Amino acid sequence: MLLLQAILLLLALPSRGQDVPVDEPGVPSLPPKGACTGWIAGIPGHPGHNGPPGRDGRDGTPGEKGEKGDPGLTGPKGDTGEIGVTGAEGPRGFPGNPGRKGEPGEGAYVHRSAFSVGLETRVTISNVPIRFTKIFYNQQNHYDSTTGKFHCNIPGLYYFSYHITVYMKDVKVSLFKKDKAVLFTFDQYQDKNVDQASGSVLLHLEVGDQVWLQVYGEGEHNGLYADNVNDSTFTGFLLYHDID
């Protein structure tokens, strides 16, 4: 063993005539390039520090679909959406079941009561019913031209109106129902002029009630007038009768 080491040492020495560099004091000499050092390995050094983390790797391939989870809690009700476009009309359905029988209706009979009359002469008497003897319509004969009164034969709601010509004197006219005045009209005569006055009212009447016109006050207020070109009229008719 010692012999082998001596041979190796001789091989490592420089050849004669080569310049051997002189080592500077305190600096260890380095073996020449390319020469086998023949040195024995030293003691291993301490482990180095950990290097910085590497970059993130690429995303892996998607895994298999997992199992369906449990339903979550019901969320709050959303806002009402806009009304959609009306769809096409569907096919006609089957006829439904017949409905219940309705209540009995009114009879086919139509209740009629109407009159329209006018003056033929000038009125001179106050505070008595005015007798309109010019008959325009009185088919049911509910107006009595001999008394000047309308007699109710059908209970219900009636409409009455009058249109009078005023001449020579002022006029105060009232419409009576059952001996009580319910409507008043006053017209002041203008000298040398023909004037008109009118009135209308709705009245509910029972069978046997009477309605008429008359001049009230003294004789100076009975200026009702009629001739062949001026009329004074009284009209009334049933709007609808009482059901009960």
mmCIF file of C-alpha atoms in Angstrom:
data_model
loop_
_atom_site.group_PDB
_atom_site.id
_atom_site.type_symbol
_atom_site.label_atom_id
_atom_site.label_comp_id
_atom_site.label_asym_id
_atom_site.label_seq_id
_atom_site.Cartn_x
_atom_site.Cartn_y
_atom_site.Cartn_z
ATOM 1 C CA MET A 1 0.000 0.000 0.000
ATOM 2 C CA LEU A 2 2.728 2.438 0.855
ATOM 3 C CA LEU A 3 4.456 1.595 -2.391
ATOM 4 C CA LEU A 4 1.394 2.512 -4.432
ATOM 5 C CA GLN A 5 1.097 5.871 -2.777
ATOM 6 C CA ALA A 6 4.815 6.640 -3.486
ATOM 7 C CA ILE A 7 4.390 5.857 -7.150
ATOM 8 C CA LEU A 8 1.435 8.133 -7.426
ATOM 9 C CA LEU A 9 3.319 10.908 -5.738
ATOM 10 C CA LEU A 10 6.224 10.625 -8.152
ATOM 11 C CA LEU A 11 3.875 10.831 -11.083
ATOM 12 C CA ALA A 12 2.397 13.992 -9.702
ATOM 13 C CA LEU A 13 5.788 15.777 -9.410
ATOM 14 C CA PRO A 14 6.755 18.190 -12.314
ATOM 15 C CA SER A 15 9.261 17.116 -14.876
ATOM 16 C CA ARG A 16 12.773 18.452 -14.746
ATOM 17 C CA GLY A 17 13.279 21.741 -16.510
ATOM 18 C CA GLN A 18 9.632 22.881 -15.962
ATOM 19 C CA ASP A 19 9.114 26.095 -14.157
ATOM 20 C CA VAL A 20 7.588 25.452 -10.846
ATOM 21 C CA PRO A 21 5.676 28.412 -9.623
ATOM 22 C CA VAL A 22 6.695 29.614 -6.262
ATOM 23 C CA ASP A 23 3.808 29.678 -3.876
ATOM 24 C CA GLU A 24 3.205 32.921 -2.124
ATOM 25 C CA PRO A 25 3.360 32.691 1.630
ATOM 26 C CA GLY A 26 -0.084 32.002 3.185
ATOM 27 C CA VAL A 27 -1.746 30.997 -0.185
ATOM 28 C CA PRO A 28 -2.319 27.296 -0.709
ATOM 29 C CA SER A 29 -0.939 25.939 -3.974
ATOM 30 C CA LEU A 30 -3.364 24.637 -6.602
ATOM 31 C CA PRO A 31 -2.696 21.516 -8.539
ATOM 32 C CA PRO A 32 -1.864 21.996 -12.195
ATOM 33 C CA LYS A 33 -4.635 21.824 -14.812
ATOM 34 C CA GLY A 34 -5.369 18.456 -16.252
ATOM 35 C CA ALA A 35 -3.254 16.571 -13.676
ATOM 36 C CA CYS A 36 -4.895 13.980 -11.448
ATOM 37 C CA THR A 37 -4.709 15.324 -8.004
ATOM 38 C CA GLY A 38 -4.836 12.014 -6.232
ATOM 39 C CA TRP A 39 -6.238 13.689 -3.165
ATOM 40 C CA ILE A 40 -8.494 11.972 -0.717
ATOM 41 C CA ALA A 41 -12.092 13.466 -0.510
ATOM 42 C CA GLY A 42 -12.745 15.848 2.354
ATOM 43 C CA ILE A 43 -15.521 15.978 4.906
ATOM 44 C CA PRO A 44 -19.016 16.691 3.342
ATOM 45 C CA GLY A 45 -20.251 20.274 3.713
ATOM 46 C CA HIS A 46 -23.467 21.488 5.364
ATOM 47 C CA PRO A 47 -26.748 21.325 3.366
ATOM 48 C CA GLY A 48 -27.628 24.551 1.505
ATOM 49 C CA HIS A 49 -30.724 26.715 2.084
ATOM 50 C CA ASN A 50 -34.070 25.926 0.429
ATOM 51 C CA GLY A 51 -34.565 27.669 -2.890
ATOM 52 C CA PRO A 52 -37.610 29.963 -3.690
ATOM 53 C CA PRO A 53 -40.960 28.259 -4.486
ATOM 54 C CA GLY A 54 -41.461 27.321 -8.108
ATOM 55 C CA ARG A 55 -44.267 28.669 -10.337
ATOM 56 C CA ASP A 56 -47.818 27.263 -10.165
ATOM 57 C CA GLY A 57 -48.349 24.292 -12.376
ATOM 58 C CA ARG A 58 -51.015 23.986 -15.046
ATOM 59 C CA ASP A 59 -54.650 23.209 -14.143
ATOM 60 C CA GLY A 60 -55.379 19.544 -14.036
ATOM 61 C CA THR A 61 -58.088 17.881 -16.085
ATOM 62 C CA PRO A 62 -61.688 18.170 -14.686
ATOM 63 C CA GLY A 63 -62.629 15.384 -12.343
ATOM 64 C CA GLU A 64 -65.755 13.291 -12.441
ATOM 65 C CA LYS A 65 -69.157 14.905 -11.674
ATOM 66 C CA GLY A 66 -69.984 14.651 -7.999
ATOM 67 C CA GLU A 67 -73.250 13.594 -6.424
ATOM 68 C CA LYS A 68 -76.220 15.998 -6.313
ATOM 69 C CA GLY A 69 -76.249 18.076 -3.133
ATOM 70 C CA ASP A 70 -79.136 18.772 -0.773
ATOM 71 C CA PRO A 71 -81.661 21.503 -1.802
ATOM 72 C CA GLY A 72 -80.863 24.928 -0.416
ATOM 73 C CA LEU A 73 -83.191 27.236 1.522
ATOM 74 C CA THR A 74 -86.019 28.977 -0.373
ATOM 75 C CA GLY A 75 -85.021 32.488 -1.352
ATOM 76 C CA PRO A 76 -87.219 35.625 -1.116
ATOM 77 C CA LYS A 77 -90.007 36.164 -3.638
ATOM 78 C CA GLY A 78 -88.850 38.105 -6.689
ATOM 79 C CA ASP A 79 -90.507 41.110 -8.291
ATOM 80 C CA THR A 80 -93.452 40.612 -10.610
ATOM 81 C CA GLY A 81 -92.308 40.340 -14.167
ATOM 82 C CA GLU A 82 -93.760 42.149 -17.146
ATOM 83 C CA ILE A 83 -96.898 40.821 -18.794
ATOM 84 C CA GLY A 84 -96.066 38.547 -21.643
ATOM 85 C CA VAL A 85 -97.433 38.682 -25.131
ATOM 86 C CA THR A 86 -100.970 37.340 -25.469
ATOM 87 C CA GLY A 87 -100.884 33.858 -26.873
ATOM 88 C CA ALA A 88 -102.921 32.550 -29.728
ATOM 89 C CA GLU A 89 -106.554 31.715 -29.026
ATOM 90 C CA GLY A 90 -106.979 28.084 -28.106
ATOM 91 C CA PRO A 91 -109.546 25.710 -29.517
ATOM 92 C CA ARG A 92 -113.147 26.061 -28.438
ATOM 93 C CA GLY A 93 -113.983 24.006 -25.347
ATOM 94 C CA PHE A 94 -116.875 21.702 -24.722
ATOM 95 C CA PRO A 95 -120.223 23.198 -23.611
ATOM 96 C CA GLY A 96 -120.542 23.599 -19.856
ATOM 97 C CA ASN A 97 -123.283 22.289 -17.614
ATOM 98 C CA PRO A 98 -126.597 24.197 -17.695
ATOM 99 C CA GLY A 99 -126.922 26.862 -15.001
ATOM 100 C CA ARG A 100 -129.616 27.125 -12.377
ATOM 101 C CA LYS A 101 -133.024 28.424 -13.286
ATOM 102 C CA GLY A 102 -133.297 32.191 -12.898
ATOM 103 C CA GLU A 103 -135.787 34.188 -10.888
ATOM 104 C CA PRO A 104 -139.144 34.895 -12.485
ATOM 105 C CA GLY A 105 -139.029 38.070 -14.543
ATOM 106 C CA GLU A 106 -141.602 40.735 -15.090
ATOM 107 C CA GLY A 107 -144.646 39.908 -17.107
ATOM 108 C CA ALA A 108 -144.772 40.614 -20.791
ATOM 109 C CA TYR A 109 -147.481 43.199 -20.187
ATOM 110 C CA VAL A 110 -146.276 46.780 -20.640
ATOM 111 C CA HIS A 111 -147.811 49.330 -18.284
ATOM 112 C CA ARG A 112 -148.799 52.525 -20.040
ATOM 113 C CA SER A 113 -150.057 55.814 -18.706
ATOM 114 C CA ALA A 114 -149.590 59.121 -20.524
ATOM 115 C CA PHE A 115 -151.393 62.272 -21.555
ATOM 116 C CA SER A 116 -150.697 65.570 -23.316
ATOM 117 C CA VAL A 117 -153.319 68.332 -23.404
ATOM 118 C CA GLY A 118 -153.585 72.070 -24.117
ATOM 119 C CA LEU A 119 -155.722 75.157 -23.528
ATOM 120 C CA GLU A 120 -158.419 76.168 -25.978
ATOM 121 C CA THR A 121 -159.459 79.409 -24.234
ATOM 122 C CA ARG A 122 -157.952 81.965 -21.926
ATOM 123 C CA VAL A 123 -158.074 81.091 -18.190
ATOM 124 C CA THR A 124 -159.983 83.567 -16.019
ATOM 125 C CA ILE A 125 -160.620 81.646 -12.757
ATOM 126 C CA SER A 126 -157.951 81.377 -10.026
ATOM 127 C CA ASN A 127 -157.430 78.758 -7.309
ATOM 128 C CA VAL A 128 -159.244 75.968 -9.167
ATOM 129 C CA PRO A 129 -157.812 73.243 -11.464
ATOM 130 C CA ILE A 130 -157.144 74.489 -14.987
ATOM 131 C CA ARG A 131 -159.199 72.575 -17.523
ATOM 132 C CA PHE A 132 -157.061 71.675 -20.537
ATOM 133 C CA THR A 133 -159.615 70.573 -23.112
ATOM 134 C CA LYS A 134 -157.412 70.400 -26.224
ATOM 135 C CA ILE A 135 -156.406 66.716 -26.301
ATOM 136 C CA PHE A 136 -153.144 65.757 -27.983
ATOM 137 C CA TYR A 137 -152.892 62.306 -26.394
ATOM 138 C CA ASN A 138 -155.027 60.548 -23.762
ATOM 139 C CA GLN A 139 -155.377 56.977 -24.976
ATOM 140 C CA GLN A 140 -155.637 55.451 -21.491
ATOM 141 C CA ASN A 141 -158.128 58.191 -20.403
ATOM 142 C CA HIS A 142 -156.165 58.761 -17.197
ATOM 143 C CA TYR A 143 -156.612 62.514 -17.645
ATOM 144 C CA ASP A 144 -160.118 63.870 -17.035
ATOM 145 C CA SER A 145 -160.783 66.922 -19.220
ATOM 146 C CA THR A 146 -163.982 67.725 -17.284
ATOM 147 C CA THR A 147 -162.056 68.287 -14.021
ATOM 148 C CA GLY A 148 -158.589 69.083 -15.383
ATOM 149 C CA LYS A 149 -157.023 66.389 -13.178
ATOM 150 C CA PHE A 150 -154.798 63.382 -13.934
ATOM 151 C CA HIS A 151 -155.812 60.220 -12.033
ATOM 152 C CA CYS A 152 -153.124 57.658 -11.166
ATOM 153 C CA ASN A 153 -154.149 54.084 -12.030
ATOM 154 C CA ILE A 154 -150.652 52.505 -11.998
ATOM 155 C CA PRO A 155 -148.325 53.125 -9.036
ATOM 156 C CA GLY A 156 -144.849 54.264 -10.025
ATOM 157 C CA LEU A 157 -142.661 57.205 -11.005
ATOM 158 C CA TYR A 158 -144.191 59.872 -13.276
ATOM 159 C CA TYR A 159 -142.830 62.852 -15.158
ATOM 160 C CA PHE A 160 -144.961 66.017 -15.468
ATOM 161 C CA SER A 161 -144.247 69.214 -17.390
ATOM 162 C CA TYR A 162 -146.103 72.330 -18.477
ATOM 163 C CA HIS A 163 -145.440 75.116 -20.949
ATOM 164 C CA ILE A 164 -147.699 78.162 -20.807
ATOM 165 C CA THR A 165 -148.075 81.330 -22.826
ATOM 166 C CA VAL A 166 -148.288 84.572 -20.809
ATOM 167 C CA TYR A 167 -150.231 87.572 -22.135
ATOM 168 C CA MET A 168 -151.931 90.675 -20.725
ATOM 169 C CA LYS A 169 -151.194 89.809 -17.046
ATOM 170 C CA ASP A 170 -148.587 88.214 -14.792
ATOM 171 C CA VAL A 171 -148.873 84.478 -14.189
ATOM 172 C CA LYS A 172 -148.509 82.440 -11.000
ATOM 173 C CA VAL A 173 -149.028 78.731 -11.614
ATOM 174 C CA SER A 174 -148.615 75.798 -9.218
ATOM 175 C CA LEU A 175 -148.669 72.037 -9.774
ATOM 176 C CA PHE A 176 -150.705 70.143 -7.190
ATOM 177 C CA LYS A 177 -150.537 66.566 -5.930
ATOM 178 C CA LYS A 178 -153.240 65.371 -3.518
ATOM 179 C CA ASP A 179 -154.379 68.918 -2.642
ATOM 180 C CA LYS A 180 -150.821 70.094 -1.975
ATOM 181 C CA ALA A 181 -148.785 72.425 -4.190
ATOM 182 C CA VAL A 182 -145.388 70.863 -5.039
ATOM 183 C CA LEU A 183 -144.119 73.198 -7.790
ATOM 184 C CA PHE A 184 -144.469 76.955 -8.374
ATOM 185 C CA THR A 185 -143.829 79.133 -11.433
ATOM 186 C CA PHE A 186 -144.066 82.907 -11.690
ATOM 187 C CA ASP A 187 -143.712 84.966 -14.870
ATOM 188 C CA GLN A 188 -143.977 88.751 -15.033
ATOM 189 C CA TYR A 189 -145.739 90.043 -18.098
ATOM 190 C CA GLN A 190 -143.891 92.520 -20.305
ATOM 191 C CA ASP A 191 -146.107 95.209 -21.848
ATOM 192 C CA LYS A 192 -147.159 94.537 -25.452
ATOM 193 C CA ASN A 193 -145.262 91.245 -25.559
ATOM 194 C CA VAL A 194 -146.070 87.522 -25.475
ATOM 195 C CA ASP A 195 -144.009 85.574 -22.932
ATOM 196 C CA GLN A 196 -143.615 81.898 -21.988
ATOM 197 C CA ALA A 197 -143.104 80.053 -18.712
ATOM 198 C CA SER A 198 -142.525 76.387 -17.984
ATOM 199 C CA GLY A 199 -141.816 73.824 -15.280
ATOM 200 C CA SER A 200 -141.256 70.078 -14.837
ATOM 201 C CA VAL A 201 -140.986 67.574 -12.003
ATOM 202 C CA LEU A 202 -140.723 63.847 -11.166
ATOM 203 C CA LEU A 203 -143.337 62.490 -8.757
ATOM 204 C CA HIS A 204 -144.002 59.076 -7.274
ATOM 205 C CA LEU A 205 -147.702 58.330 -7.269
ATOM 206 C CA GLU A 206 -149.898 55.728 -5.653
ATOM 207 C CA VAL A 207 -153.173 54.484 -7.087
ATOM 208 C CA GLY A 208 -155.806 57.155 -6.570
ATOM 209 C CA ASP A 209 -153.424 60.140 -6.435
ATOM 210 C CA GLN A 210 -154.404 63.173 -8.542
ATOM 211 C CA VAL A 211 -152.214 65.799 -10.219
ATOM 212 C CA TRP A 212 -153.309 69.117 -11.773
ATOM 213 C CA LEU A 213 -152.356 72.750 -12.474
ATOM 214 C CA GLN A 214 -154.043 75.856 -11.129
ATOM 215 C CA VAL A 215 -153.474 79.600 -10.871
ATOM 216 C CA TYR A 216 -152.784 80.718 -7.306
ATOM 217 C CA GLY A 217 -153.202 84.158 -5.779
ATOM 218 C CA GLU A 218 -155.684 86.841 -6.789
ATOM 219 C CA GLY A 219 -157.157 87.380 -10.226
ATOM 220 C CA GLU A 220 -154.378 89.705 -11.361
ATOM 221 C CA HIS A 221 -152.060 86.672 -11.790
ATOM 222 C CA ASN A 222 -154.101 84.614 -14.249
ATOM 223 C CA GLY A 223 -152.428 85.688 -17.489
ATOM 224 C CA LEU A 224 -152.496 82.219 -19.077
ATOM 225 C CA TYR A 225 -153.233 82.553 -22.753
ATOM 226 C CA ALA A 226 -153.897 80.417 -25.841
ATOM 227 C CA ASP A 227 -155.064 81.063 -29.363
ATOM 228 C CA ASN A 228 -154.629 79.562 -32.797
ATOM 229 C CA VAL A 229 -150.875 80.382 -32.851
ATOM 230 C CA ASN A 230 -149.972 80.221 -29.121
ATOM 231 C CA ASP A 231 -150.399 77.127 -26.945
ATOM 232 C CA SER A 232 -150.331 76.412 -23.243
ATOM 233 C CA THR A 233 -149.798 72.685 -22.579
ATOM 234 C CA PHE A 234 -149.779 70.155 -19.731
ATOM 235 C CA THR A 235 -148.095 66.722 -20.141
ATOM 236 C CA GLY A 236 -147.406 63.679 -17.961
ATOM 237 C CA PHE A 237 -146.394 60.039 -18.390
ATOM 238 C CA LEU A 238 -145.269 56.952 -16.450
ATOM 239 C CA LEU A 239 -141.513 56.325 -16.430
ATOM 240 C CA TYR A 240 -141.652 52.932 -14.673
ATOM 241 C CA HIS A 241 -144.185 51.218 -12.451
ATOM 242 C CA ASP A 242 -143.680 49.753 -8.988
ATOM 243 C CA ILE A 243 -142.803 46.061 -9.029
ATOM 244 C CA ASP A 244 -143.963 45.222 -5.501
#
